[in-house]
Every structure is written in structure tokens, then in C-alpha cells.
Coordinates of C-alpha atoms in Angstrom, one line a residue:
Chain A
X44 CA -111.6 148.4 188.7
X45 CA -111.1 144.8 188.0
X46 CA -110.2 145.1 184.7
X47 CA -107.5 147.6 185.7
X48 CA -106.4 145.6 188.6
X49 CA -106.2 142.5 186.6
X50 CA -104.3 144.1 183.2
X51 CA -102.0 146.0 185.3
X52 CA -100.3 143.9 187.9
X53 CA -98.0 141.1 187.8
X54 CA -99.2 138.6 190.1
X55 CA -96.4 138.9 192.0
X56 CA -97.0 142.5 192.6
X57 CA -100.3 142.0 193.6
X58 CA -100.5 142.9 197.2
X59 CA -98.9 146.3 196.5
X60 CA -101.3 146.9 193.2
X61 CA -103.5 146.6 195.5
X62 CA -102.7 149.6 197.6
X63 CA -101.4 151.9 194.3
X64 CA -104.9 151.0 193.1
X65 CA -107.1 151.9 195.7
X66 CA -105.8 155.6 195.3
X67 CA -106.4 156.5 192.3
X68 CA -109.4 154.0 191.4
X69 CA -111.8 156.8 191.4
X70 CA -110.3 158.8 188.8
X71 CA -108.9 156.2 186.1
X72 CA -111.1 155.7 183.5
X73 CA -111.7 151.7 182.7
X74 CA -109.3 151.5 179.8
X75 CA -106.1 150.8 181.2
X76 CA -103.0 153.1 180.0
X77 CA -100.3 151.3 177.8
X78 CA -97.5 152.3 179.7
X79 CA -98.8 150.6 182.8
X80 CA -97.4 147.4 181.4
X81 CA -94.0 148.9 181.1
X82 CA -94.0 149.5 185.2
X83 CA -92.6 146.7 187.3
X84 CA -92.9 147.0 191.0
X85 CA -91.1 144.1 193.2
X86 CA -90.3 143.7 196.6
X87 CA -89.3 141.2 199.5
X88 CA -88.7 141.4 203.4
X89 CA -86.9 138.7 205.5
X90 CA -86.7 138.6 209.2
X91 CA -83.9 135.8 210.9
X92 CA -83.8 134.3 213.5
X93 CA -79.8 133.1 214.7
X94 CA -78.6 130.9 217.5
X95 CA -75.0 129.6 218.2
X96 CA -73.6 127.9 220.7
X97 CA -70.6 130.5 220.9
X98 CA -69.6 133.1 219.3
X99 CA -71.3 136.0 217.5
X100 CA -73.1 135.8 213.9
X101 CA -75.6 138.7 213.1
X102 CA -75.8 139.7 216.4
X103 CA -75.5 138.6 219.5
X104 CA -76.4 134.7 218.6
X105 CA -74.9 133.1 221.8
X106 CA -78.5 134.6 223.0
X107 CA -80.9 134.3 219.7
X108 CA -80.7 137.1 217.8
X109 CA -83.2 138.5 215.6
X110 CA -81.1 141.2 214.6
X111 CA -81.1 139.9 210.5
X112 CA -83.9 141.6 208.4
X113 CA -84.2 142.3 204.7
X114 CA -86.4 144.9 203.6
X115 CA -86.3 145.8 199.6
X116 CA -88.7 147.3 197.3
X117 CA -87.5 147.7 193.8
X118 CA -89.7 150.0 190.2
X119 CA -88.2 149.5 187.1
X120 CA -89.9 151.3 184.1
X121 CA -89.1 150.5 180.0
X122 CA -89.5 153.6 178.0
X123 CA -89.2 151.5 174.9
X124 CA -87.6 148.5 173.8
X125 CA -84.2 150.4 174.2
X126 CA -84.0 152.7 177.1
X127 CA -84.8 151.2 181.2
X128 CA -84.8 152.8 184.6
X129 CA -84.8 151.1 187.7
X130 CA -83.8 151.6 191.4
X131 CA -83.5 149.4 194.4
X132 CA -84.4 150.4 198.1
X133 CA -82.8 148.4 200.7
X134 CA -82.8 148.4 204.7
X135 CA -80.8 145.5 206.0
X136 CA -80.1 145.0 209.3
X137 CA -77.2 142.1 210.2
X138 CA -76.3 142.3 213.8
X139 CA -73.3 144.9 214.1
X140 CA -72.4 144.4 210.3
X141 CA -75.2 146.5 209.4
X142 CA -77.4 148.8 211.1
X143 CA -80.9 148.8 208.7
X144 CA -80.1 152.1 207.7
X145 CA -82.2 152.9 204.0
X146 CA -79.7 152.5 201.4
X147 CA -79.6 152.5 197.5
X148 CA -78.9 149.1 196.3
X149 CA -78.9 150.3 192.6
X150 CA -79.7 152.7 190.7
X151 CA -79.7 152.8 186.6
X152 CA -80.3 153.7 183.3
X153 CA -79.8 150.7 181.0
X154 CA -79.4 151.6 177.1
X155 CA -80.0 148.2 174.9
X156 CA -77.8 149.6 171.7
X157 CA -78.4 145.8 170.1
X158 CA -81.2 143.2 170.5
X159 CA -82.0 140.4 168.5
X160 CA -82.7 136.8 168.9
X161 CA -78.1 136.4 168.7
X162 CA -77.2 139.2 170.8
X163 CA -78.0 142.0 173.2
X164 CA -75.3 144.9 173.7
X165 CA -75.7 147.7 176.1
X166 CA -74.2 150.4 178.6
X167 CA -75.5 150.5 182.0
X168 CA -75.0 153.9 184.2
X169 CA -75.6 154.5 187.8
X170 CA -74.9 152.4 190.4
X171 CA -75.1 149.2 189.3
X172 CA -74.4 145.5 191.5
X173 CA -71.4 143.8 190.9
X174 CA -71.3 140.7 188.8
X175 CA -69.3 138.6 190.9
X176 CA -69.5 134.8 191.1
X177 CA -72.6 133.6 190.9
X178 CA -75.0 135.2 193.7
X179 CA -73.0 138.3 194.4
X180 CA -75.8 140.5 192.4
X181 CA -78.7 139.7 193.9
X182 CA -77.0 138.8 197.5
X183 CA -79.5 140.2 199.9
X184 CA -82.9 139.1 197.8
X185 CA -83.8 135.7 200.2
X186 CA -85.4 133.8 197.4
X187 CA -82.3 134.3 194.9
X188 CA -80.0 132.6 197.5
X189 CA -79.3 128.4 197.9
X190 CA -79.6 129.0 202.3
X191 CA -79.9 131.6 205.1
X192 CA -76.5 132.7 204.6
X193 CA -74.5 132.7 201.1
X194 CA -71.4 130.2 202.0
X195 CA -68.8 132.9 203.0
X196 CA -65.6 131.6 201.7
X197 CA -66.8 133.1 198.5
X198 CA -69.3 136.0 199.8
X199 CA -67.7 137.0 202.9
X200 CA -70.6 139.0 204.7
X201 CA -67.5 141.3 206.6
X202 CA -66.6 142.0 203.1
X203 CA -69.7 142.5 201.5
X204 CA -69.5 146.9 201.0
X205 CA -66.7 146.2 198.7
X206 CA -68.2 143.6 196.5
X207 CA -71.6 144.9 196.2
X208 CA -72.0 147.6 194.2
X209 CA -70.3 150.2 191.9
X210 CA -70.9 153.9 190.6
X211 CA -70.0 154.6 187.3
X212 CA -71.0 152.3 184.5
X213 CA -70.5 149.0 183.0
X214 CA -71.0 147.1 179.2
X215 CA -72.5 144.2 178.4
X216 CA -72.7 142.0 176.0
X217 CA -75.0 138.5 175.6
X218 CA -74.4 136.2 172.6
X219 CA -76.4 133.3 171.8
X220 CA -75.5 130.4 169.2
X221 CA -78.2 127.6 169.1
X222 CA -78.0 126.3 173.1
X223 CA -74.8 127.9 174.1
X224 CA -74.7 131.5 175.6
X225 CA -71.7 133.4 176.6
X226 CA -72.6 136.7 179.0
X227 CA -69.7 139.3 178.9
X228 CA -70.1 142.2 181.9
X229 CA -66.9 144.7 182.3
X230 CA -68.2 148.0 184.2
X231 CA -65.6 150.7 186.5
X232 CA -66.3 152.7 189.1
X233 CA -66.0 153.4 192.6
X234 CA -67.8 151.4 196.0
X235 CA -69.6 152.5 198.1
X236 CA -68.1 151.8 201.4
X237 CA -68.1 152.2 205.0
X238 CA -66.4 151.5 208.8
X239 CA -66.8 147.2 208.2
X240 CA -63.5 147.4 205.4
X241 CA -61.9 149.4 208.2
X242 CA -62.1 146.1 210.7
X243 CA -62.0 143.3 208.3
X244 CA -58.6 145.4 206.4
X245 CA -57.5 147.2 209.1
X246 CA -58.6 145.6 212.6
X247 CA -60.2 148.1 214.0
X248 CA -62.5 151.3 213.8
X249 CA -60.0 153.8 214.0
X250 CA -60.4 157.9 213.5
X251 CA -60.0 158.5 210.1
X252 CA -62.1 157.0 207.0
X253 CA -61.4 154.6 204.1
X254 CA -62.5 155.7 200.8
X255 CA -62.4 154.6 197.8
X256 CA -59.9 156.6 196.0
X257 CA -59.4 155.9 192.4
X258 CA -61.5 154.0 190.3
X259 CA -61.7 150.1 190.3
X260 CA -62.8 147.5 187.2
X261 CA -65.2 144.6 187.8
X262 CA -65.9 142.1 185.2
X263 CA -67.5 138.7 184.4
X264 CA -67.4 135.9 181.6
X265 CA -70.8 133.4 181.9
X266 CA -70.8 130.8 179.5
X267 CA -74.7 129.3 179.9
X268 CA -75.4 125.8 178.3
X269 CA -79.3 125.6 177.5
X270 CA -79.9 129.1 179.3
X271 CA -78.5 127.9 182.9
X272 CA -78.3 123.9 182.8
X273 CA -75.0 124.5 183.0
X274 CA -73.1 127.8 183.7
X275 CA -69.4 128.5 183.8
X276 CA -68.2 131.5 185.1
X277 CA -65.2 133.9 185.7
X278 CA -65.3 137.0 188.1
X279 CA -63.4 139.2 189.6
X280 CA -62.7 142.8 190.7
X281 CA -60.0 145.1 191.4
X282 CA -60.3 148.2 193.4
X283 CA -58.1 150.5 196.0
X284 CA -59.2 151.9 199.1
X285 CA -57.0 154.9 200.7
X286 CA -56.9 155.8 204.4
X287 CA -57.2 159.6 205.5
X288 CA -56.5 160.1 209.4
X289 CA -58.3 162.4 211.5
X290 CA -56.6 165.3 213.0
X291 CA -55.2 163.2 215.9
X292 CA -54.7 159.7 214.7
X293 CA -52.2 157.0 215.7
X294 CA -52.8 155.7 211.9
X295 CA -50.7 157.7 209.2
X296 CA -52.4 157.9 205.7
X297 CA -51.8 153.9 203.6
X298 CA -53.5 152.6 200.9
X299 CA -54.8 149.3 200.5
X300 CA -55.2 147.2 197.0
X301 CA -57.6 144.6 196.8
X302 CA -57.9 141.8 194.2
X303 CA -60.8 139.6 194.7
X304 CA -61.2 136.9 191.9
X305 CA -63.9 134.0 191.4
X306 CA -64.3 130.7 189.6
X307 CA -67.8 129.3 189.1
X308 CA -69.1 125.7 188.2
X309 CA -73.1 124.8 188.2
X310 CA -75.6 122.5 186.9
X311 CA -79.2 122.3 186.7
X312 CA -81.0 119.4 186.6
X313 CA -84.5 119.2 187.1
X314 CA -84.7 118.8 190.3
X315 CA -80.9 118.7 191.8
X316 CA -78.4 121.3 191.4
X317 CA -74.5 120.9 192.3
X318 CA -72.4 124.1 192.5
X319 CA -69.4 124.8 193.1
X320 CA -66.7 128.1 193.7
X321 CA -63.5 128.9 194.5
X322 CA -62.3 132.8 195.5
X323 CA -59.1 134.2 195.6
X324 CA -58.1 137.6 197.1
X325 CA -55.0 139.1 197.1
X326 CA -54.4 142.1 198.9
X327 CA -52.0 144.7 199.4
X328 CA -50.8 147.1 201.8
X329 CA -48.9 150.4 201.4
X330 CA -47.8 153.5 203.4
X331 CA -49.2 152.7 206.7
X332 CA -45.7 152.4 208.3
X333 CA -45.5 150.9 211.6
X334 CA -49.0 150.8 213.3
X335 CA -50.5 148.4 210.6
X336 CA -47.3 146.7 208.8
X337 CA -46.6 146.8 205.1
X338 CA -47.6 143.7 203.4
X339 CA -49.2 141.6 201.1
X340 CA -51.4 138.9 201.7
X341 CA -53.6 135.9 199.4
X342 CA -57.0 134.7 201.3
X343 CA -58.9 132.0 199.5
X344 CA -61.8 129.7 199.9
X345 CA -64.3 127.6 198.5
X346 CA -67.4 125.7 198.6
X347 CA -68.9 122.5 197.3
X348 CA -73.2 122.6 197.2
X349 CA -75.6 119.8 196.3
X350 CA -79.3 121.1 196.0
X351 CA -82.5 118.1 196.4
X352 CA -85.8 118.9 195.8
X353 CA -87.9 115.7 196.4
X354 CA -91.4 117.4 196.4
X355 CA -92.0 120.8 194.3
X356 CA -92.6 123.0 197.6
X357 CA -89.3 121.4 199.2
X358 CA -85.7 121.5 199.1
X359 CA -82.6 120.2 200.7
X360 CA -79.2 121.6 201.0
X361 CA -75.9 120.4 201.9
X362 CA -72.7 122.0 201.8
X363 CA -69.1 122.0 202.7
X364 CA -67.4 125.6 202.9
X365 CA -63.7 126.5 203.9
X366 CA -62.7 129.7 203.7
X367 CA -58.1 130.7 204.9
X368 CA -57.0 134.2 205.4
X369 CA -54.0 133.1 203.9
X370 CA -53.9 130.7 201.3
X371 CA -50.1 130.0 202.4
X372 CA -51.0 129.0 206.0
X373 CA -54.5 127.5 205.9
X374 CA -54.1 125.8 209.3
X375 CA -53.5 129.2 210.8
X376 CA -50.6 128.4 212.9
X377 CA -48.0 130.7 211.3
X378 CA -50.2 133.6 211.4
X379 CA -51.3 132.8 215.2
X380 CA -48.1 132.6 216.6
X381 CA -46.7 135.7 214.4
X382 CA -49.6 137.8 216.0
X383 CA -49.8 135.8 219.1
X384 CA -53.2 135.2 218.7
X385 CA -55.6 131.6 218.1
X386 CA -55.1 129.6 214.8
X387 CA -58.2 129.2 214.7
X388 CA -59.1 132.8 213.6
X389 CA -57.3 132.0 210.6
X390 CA -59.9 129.6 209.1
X391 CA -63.5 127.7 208.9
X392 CA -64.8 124.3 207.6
X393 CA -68.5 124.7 207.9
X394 CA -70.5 122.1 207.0
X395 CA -74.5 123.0 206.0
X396 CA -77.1 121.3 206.1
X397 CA -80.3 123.5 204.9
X398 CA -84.4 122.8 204.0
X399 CA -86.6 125.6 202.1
X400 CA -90.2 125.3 201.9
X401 CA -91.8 127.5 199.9
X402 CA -95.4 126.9 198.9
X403 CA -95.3 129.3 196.8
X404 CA -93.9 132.0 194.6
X405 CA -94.4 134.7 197.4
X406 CA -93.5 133.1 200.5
X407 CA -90.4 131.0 201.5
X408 CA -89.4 129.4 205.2
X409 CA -85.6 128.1 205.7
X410 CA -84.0 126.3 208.1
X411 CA -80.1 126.0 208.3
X412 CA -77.5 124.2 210.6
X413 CA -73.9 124.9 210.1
X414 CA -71.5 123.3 212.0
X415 CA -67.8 125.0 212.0
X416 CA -64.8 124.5 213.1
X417 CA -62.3 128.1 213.1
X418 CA -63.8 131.4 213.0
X419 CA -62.8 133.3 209.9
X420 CA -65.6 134.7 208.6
X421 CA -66.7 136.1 211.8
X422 CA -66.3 140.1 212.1
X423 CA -63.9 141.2 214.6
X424 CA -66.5 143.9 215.0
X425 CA -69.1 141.3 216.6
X426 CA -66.3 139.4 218.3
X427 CA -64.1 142.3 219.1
X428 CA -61.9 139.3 222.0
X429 CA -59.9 136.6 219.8
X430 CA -59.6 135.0 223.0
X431 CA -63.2 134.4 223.7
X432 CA -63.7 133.0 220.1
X433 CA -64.5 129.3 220.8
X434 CA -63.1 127.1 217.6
X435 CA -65.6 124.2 217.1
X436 CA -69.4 125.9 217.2
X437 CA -72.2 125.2 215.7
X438 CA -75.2 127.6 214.3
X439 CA -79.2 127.1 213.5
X440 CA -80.6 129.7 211.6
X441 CA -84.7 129.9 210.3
X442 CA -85.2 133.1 207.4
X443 CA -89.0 134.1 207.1
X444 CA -89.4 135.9 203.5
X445 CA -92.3 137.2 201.5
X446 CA -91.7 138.5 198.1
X447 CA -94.3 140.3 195.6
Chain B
X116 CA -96.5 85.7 183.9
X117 CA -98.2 86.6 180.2
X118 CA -101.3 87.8 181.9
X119 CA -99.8 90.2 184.5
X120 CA -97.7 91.7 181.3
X121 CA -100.8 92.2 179.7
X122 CA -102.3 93.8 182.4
X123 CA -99.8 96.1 183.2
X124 CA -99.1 97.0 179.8
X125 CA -102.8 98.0 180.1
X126 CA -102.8 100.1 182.8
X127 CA -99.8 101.7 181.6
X128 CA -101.5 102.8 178.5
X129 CA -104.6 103.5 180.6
X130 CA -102.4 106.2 182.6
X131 CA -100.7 107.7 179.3
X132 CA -104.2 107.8 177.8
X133 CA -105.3 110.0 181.0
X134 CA -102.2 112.1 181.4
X135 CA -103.5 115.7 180.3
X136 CA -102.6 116.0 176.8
X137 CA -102.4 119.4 176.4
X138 CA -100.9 121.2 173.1
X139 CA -99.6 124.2 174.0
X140 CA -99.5 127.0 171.8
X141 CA -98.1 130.0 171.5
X142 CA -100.2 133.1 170.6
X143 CA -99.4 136.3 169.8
X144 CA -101.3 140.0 169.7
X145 CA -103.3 140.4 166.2
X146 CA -101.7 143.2 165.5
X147 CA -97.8 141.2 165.8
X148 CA -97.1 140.7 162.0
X149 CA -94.4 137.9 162.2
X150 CA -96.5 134.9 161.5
X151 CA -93.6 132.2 162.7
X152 CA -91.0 132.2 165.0
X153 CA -87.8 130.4 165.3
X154 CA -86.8 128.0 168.7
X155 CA -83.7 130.9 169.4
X156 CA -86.3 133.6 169.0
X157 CA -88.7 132.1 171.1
X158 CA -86.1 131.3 173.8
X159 CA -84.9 134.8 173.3
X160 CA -88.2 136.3 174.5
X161 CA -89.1 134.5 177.2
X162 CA -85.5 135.4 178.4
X163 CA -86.3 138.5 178.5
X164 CA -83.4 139.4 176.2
X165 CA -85.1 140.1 173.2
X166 CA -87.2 143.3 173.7
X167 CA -88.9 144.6 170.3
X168 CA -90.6 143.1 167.2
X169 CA -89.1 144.1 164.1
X170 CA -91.5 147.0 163.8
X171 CA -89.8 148.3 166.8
X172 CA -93.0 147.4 169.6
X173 CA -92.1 146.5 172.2
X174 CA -92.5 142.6 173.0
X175 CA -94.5 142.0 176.5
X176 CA -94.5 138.8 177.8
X177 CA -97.0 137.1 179.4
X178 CA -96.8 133.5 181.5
X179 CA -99.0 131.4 183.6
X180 CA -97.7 130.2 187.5
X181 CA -94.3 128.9 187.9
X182 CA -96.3 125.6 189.1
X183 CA -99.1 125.6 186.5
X184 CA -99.1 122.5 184.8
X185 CA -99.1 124.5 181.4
X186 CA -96.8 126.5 182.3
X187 CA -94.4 123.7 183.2
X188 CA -95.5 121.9 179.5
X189 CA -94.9 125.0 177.5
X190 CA -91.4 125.5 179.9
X191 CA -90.1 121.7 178.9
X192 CA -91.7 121.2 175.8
X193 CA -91.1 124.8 173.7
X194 CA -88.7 126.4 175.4
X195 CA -86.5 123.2 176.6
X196 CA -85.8 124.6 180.6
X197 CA -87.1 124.0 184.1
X198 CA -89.2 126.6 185.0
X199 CA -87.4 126.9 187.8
X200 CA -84.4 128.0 185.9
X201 CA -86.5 130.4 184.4
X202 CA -87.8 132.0 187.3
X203 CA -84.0 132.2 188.7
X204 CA -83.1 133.5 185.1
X205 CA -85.6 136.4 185.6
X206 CA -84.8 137.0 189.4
X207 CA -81.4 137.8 188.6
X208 CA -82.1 140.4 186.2
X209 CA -85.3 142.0 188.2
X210 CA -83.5 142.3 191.3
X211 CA -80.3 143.3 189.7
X212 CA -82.0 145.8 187.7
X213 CA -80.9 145.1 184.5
X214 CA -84.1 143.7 183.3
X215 CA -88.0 142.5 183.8
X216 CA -89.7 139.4 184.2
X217 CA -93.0 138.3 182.4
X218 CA -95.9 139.5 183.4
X219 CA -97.7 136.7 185.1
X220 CA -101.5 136.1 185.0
X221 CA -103.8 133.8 187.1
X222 CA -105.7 131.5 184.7
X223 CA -105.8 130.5 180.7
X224 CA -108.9 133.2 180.0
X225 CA -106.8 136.3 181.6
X226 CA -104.0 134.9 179.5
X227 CA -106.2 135.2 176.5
X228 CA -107.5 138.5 177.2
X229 CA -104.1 139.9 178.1
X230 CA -102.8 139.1 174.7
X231 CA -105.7 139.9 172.9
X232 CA -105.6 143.5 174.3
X233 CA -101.9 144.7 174.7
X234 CA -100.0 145.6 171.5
X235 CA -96.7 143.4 171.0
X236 CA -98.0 140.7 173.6
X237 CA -96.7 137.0 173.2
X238 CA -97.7 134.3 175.7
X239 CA -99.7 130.6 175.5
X240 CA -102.3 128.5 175.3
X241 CA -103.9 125.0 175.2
X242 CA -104.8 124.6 171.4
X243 CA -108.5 124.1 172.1
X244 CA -109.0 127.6 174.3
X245 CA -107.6 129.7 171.3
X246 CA -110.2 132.3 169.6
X247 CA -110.1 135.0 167.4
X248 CA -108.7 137.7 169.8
X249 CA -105.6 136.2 169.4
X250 CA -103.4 134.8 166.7
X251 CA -101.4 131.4 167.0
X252 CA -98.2 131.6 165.8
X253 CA -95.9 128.9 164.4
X254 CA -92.8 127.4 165.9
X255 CA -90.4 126.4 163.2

């Protein structure tokens, strides 16, 4: 049994070994089965804790809201060198945004058609995460992320169905020449999405549905100096959404194009890191008529991050974030008195300041306070009175996470 | 002024002279039949981007604790990268699905053991800890 246990699980897996092992430990003989190192099983679960002085931010924060929770469990098998399977479980739970419902993060068969100590070429199938920017795969895995919250001019948490993930399939490429690496990534397909693109496109949860109605591309250039001491990247994805009205709708059938492009700069050192983004997203829309107006429309944003860690089991954060619904009014007066409504909605300057400590591989505690002035990356879903949006808040946030 | 030179230059060589010299190693499976490997190769593995042998076994890889000292040697040293970046390197493609990480065992004996008894394994070890259930293999 200990011989099994030991030649079988990562120790990262070890807590769930654990429990696979007990089952079948009376029946395995004490040679271990090949294929058992060809099985990865990982997992994490977060639970948040978030408290603003006004407004809403996963939940109802004014109060302390507990209403943030991560809950992921991930297999991934190799068949051989060439061929890999793997599939993602995720619950998340993020005030109104989303509910904690089980949902398939990804899902994949991955054929390597080229491998060698220059290159790796491949097709992956399924539903597969979106390479966007720099965090946008692995978004919603605690430990992969810089704070509690990824900076939101760049991952916009209101946004996040449509930048996740796609289903269809995507290419890659990876070529390596001495210590540069350049990672290519083009896949198509369509989101999944659901009602939060209706509020954050469309204002409000009306009676029909958004899907996503024709194909969209997503792609991404990485160069990598020394695997990740330095890493350049280009992002973006393009992707249409259609309205269909219920029977009795005020809302005629539109369409609604979406851009949503990213520039990435960060280095490693050994024990600093300085990133930096910059997001673009242009969107159209078409068809709607009169209730939601014809139009097109360039958000933008970006963040500047500075990473310290001055003891192996600490780290410090800070950060300056800004993030305009329109890159051609980023004080927000135009848009507030065309809609009669707060500039303030209209933008955020958030400044961060964050500390991890993680003893560990398998646990990690994080503290966060952002202070922000404008609300534009808060959903109109949480916050459903512009009026009662206050402009200058501030927001502590603590993330508990435990990963195998 | 001369003394306190001295006597530094001493200690200093005093604390070099203590700092655990380890030579780190890499070793493969006995039954692996490359017998060097280049820095791009090696990089290339413990990547996790290069998957087979030229025979066509799969390569499994096998690493110490992000935080063992050995670990963090062979990290610098062979494969010129924070281990930190390499644990981020192998999150990214474990929890986007495109990929696995190393296998990671506890101590330097299960590391021995582990490569000694799965086919295609590749990991390390300190120079004086290597026996014949494993084969050192040359960096070139």
C-alpha cells in the first residue's frame, strides 16, 4: 500500500490519492500499473471574504459578503506521448455574477502531431480556455492569479462568459531557438454564454436570450525570453452574439460584434515581477432599432503591477488599474450627460495594494485593499441604481485557497 | 584595518566552504538509451513540452519540492529559471488542460526509486546519492 501510494501520486495530489486509494487497496496487487503515472488529478477551492464601504462587489459587500468561492477539480490522462484528455469541473460562486452552479471549464483531446527539443505542433478539440492576455486561461485557479481579484480593466469579471472559453478547436504551435520561445495559439469556436452579456451589453435582463450565433476566432502570439523571464504577448478575440426575443418582448432581434484585443509586457526576476497590459474592445451594435440604439463603441483599460517577495512564503503587491467604457470620453462626462446618468459609471482608478502568504505549495492566504475612484467594472446586475453608486470607495478582500 | 580584511576575508571563505556544495545530477531510467542530453533538450523536458524519447516512450518527469534546496540548485544551475517560474510554467498548462506537470516526490531516496522503476523517467540527484538503479546522464 505504501509503495502504491508513494509511486502513484503527485504530492500535490496527495490528499485525494489518498481517498482513490483507500478503495481499491484491497484488491491491487503491490506492483503498481504503468499507466497510473499517465493520470493527473488536481484540484483547488477558494472561499472570499469582501467588504466595501459602498457599493456592491461579489455580493452584497456594503455588509461582508462571503458569496466568492472556487471549487475546481481537474483529471487529465496521456495515452502516449501524442494523444491527452483532460477535463475541468468548476463551481464558482461571485455574488450575483455567478450563482456556483457545476459547470465545465474545459474539456479536450489534445493531439501533439510534432515534438521535439525545437518545436511542439498540435490541434486541440473540445472546449478549450481562451488564450487571452496573460491570466485569462487559468482565471478562476487562486494560486495562478497576482491578487484576490485579476485587475479588471483587462479581465472584466461582468465580461468574463465571453472571454473564457470556446467550443470547437484551436492550433498550436511552440518554437524554441536557444533562450528565445515564441508560442503561437489560433483556435474558433463558439462561447458559452449566459444572462451577465445581456446586462453588461445590453443593460438589463430582458425576455429573450443572447447566443452566440456564428463562430468567433481567438488567437495569441507569446514570445518567452529564457522560458518566462520575460514574456511579450498579443491577444485578442473576435466573436458575435445575436439577440432572439421572447414571444412578447419590447426588444426586437440585434446583433452585437465584439472585438476584445490585448497587449502584454512581464518580467521575471527572481524575486520581483513587473507586468503590465493594456485591453481594447470595440464593439458594435446592429438591428436593435429604437429600445437599445444603434452604435459603436471602444472601451479600454489597463494596468501597471509590481510583484515583491522579500521572504520565500511572502509576497507584496501593488497596482494601479484604470479601466473607460469609452476610450473617447474617459472622464465620463459625455456619456453621463448623454444618458443622464453619473460620470462616474463611466470609469475606475483602482489602486491595490495586496500580501500572499503561502507556506506552501497547497495552501495560500491573501489579503487585498483596493481603493477606487468610478465604478466601471461594477455589474449593473449587483448595483441595479446608478444613482446609489457612490464614486470614491474603497474594498478589503482576504481569499482562503487550498490546492492538491 | 589589514587585520579586520583578513578576518573577514576569512569568514567569508569560512561561509563559502559551508554553503552545501551539492552537484546535482541528472539521472535517467536504465532502460533510457540516450546517454547525453543537450541544455535545449533538457529545458524542453522539464517544460513539459517535449513528451517522448526517440524510441517513442514516453518521458516522465520527476522533481523534488518547489522549495527544496535541490530543487532550487538543479532549477538555477541546469535549467537556468526560478523555480517559481516553473511552477507558474506548469500551472498554466495543468489548469488549462493542455498539459501535465512533473510528478513531484518527497525526498532524494523516492526520487531514486521513482526513476529507477518507471520506464522513460528523467529527474535528479546529488552526485554522491546515485547507485546502480539509475543511470547519470551527461549535460553537454
Amino acid at each position: 500500500m505504501t509503495a502504491f501510494e508513494k509511486s502513484t501520486c503527485t504530492s500535490r495530489s496527495h490528499w485525494l490519492c489518498v481517498l482513490f486509494l483507500l478503495l481499491p487497496a484491497a484488491t491491487v496487487a503491490a506492483q503498481e500499473p504503468e499507466w497510473w503515472n499517465d493520470l493527473q488529478i488536481h484540484g483547488f477551492l477558494s472561499q472570499g471574504y469582501v467588504d466595501s464601504s459602498d457599493n456592491s462587489f461579489y455580493g452584497d459587500s456594503e455588509q461582508g459578503s462571503f458569496d466568492f468561492r472556487e471549487i475546481g477539480l481537474n483529471a487529465s490522462f496521456r495515452f502516449s506521448p501524442r494523444w491527452l484528455v483532460s477535463a475541468q469541473l468548476l463551481s464558482r460562486k461571485a455574488g450575483e455574477m455567478s450563482e456556483g452552479g457545476l459547470n465545465l471549464d474545459y474539456g479536450l483531446v489534445d493531439l501533439t502531431v510534432l515534438s521535439d527539443e525545437y518545436r511542439r505542433v498540435g490541434l486541440v478539440a473540445g472546449r478549450f480556455k481562451n488564450p487571452i492576455g496573460l491570466y485569462n486561461d487559468t482565471r478562476d485557479v487562486p494560486f495562478t492569479r497576482p491578487s484576490v481579484f485579476l485587475p479588471q480593466s483587462v479581465y472584466w469579471d461582468k465580461l468574463r462568459d465571453i472571454m473564457l472559453s470556446n467550443d470547437g478547436a484551436q492550433l498550436y504551435g511552440e518554437f524554441y531557438r536557444g533562450r528565445h520561445g515564441l508560442s503561437l495559439q489560433l483556435g474558433v469556436g463558439n462561447p458559452p454564454i449566459d444572462d451577465n452579456l445581456e446586462w453588461a451589453y445590453l443593460g438589463y435582463d430582458w425576455p429573450g436570450s443572447v447566443e452566440s450565433d456564428s463562430p468567433g476566432f481567438v488567437g495569441r502570439a507569446l514570445y518567452e525570453l529564457d522560458d518566462g523571464r520575460l514574456r511579450l504577448a498579443l491577444s485578442g478575440i473576435t466573436t458575435t452574439m445575436a439577440y432572439r426575443p421572447a414571444e412578447v418582448d419590447p426588444l426586437v432581434a440585434g446583433s452585437i460584434d465584439i472585438d476584445y484585443f490585448v497587449g502584454s509586457f512581464q518580467y521575471n526576476g527572481e524575486n520581483w515581477s513587473l507586468t503590465a497590459e493594456y485591453m481594447q474592445e470595440p464593439v458594435r451594435w446592429s438591428g436593435f432599432e429604437d429600445v437599445v440604439r444603434d452604435r459603436r463603441n471602444t472601451a479600454d483599460g489597463a494596468y501597471l503591477q509590481g510583484t515583491y517577495r522579500p521572504l520565500p512564503d511572502w509576497e507584496l503587491l501593488l497596482r494601479y488599474d484604470a479601466a473607460f467604457h469609452d476610450k473617447t470620453d474617459r472622464d465620463g462626462e459625455r456619456q453621463g450627460d448623454e444618458k443622464g446618468l453619473p460620470a462616474h459609471l463611466f470609469y475606475s482608478h483602482t489602486w491595490t495594494f495586496g500580501l500572499t502568504w503561502s507556506p506552501n505549495e497547497h495552501i495560500m492566504l491573501r489579503g487585498q485593499y483596493d481603493r477606487v475612484d468610478g465604478t466601471a467594472f461594477l455589474s449593473n446586475e449587483e448595483n441595479p441604481n446608478p444613482f446609489a453608486t457612490v464614486r470614491n470607495w474603497y474594498m478589503f478582500s482576504l481569499l482562503l485557497s487550498v490546492g492538491f | 584595518m589589514g587585520r579586520w580584511f583578513i578576518n573577514s576575508l576569512i569568514l567569508i571563505s569560512a561561509l563559502w566552504l559551508t554553503l552545501p556544495a551539492v552537484a546535482v545530477e541528472l539521472v535517467v531510467n536504465p532502460a533510457v538509451t540516450e546517454t547525453s542530453l543537450t541544455q535545449d533538450k533538457v529545458r524542453a523536458i522539464f517544460n513539459m513540452r517535449l513528451l517522448s524519447w526517440p524510441d517513442g516512450t514516453p518521458v516522465r518527469v520527476f522533481v523534488l519540492k518547489d522549495r527544496d534546496p535541490l530543487h532550487r540548485e538543479f532549477s538555477k544551475r541546469v535549467l537556468q529559471v526560478f523555480p517559481h517560474q516553473l511552477r507558474r510554467s506548469w500551472d498554466r498548462r495543468v489548469y488549462s488542460g493542455v498539459g501535465q506537470a512533473p510528478q513531484q516526490v518527497d525526498s532524494v531516496d523516492e526520487m531514486r526509486r521513482r526513476v529507477a522503476g518507471t520506464p522513460g523517467a528523467i529527474g535528479y540527484l546529488p552526485e554522491d546519492r546515485i547507485d546502480d538503479s539509475v543511470r547519470k546522464i551527461d549535460l553537454h
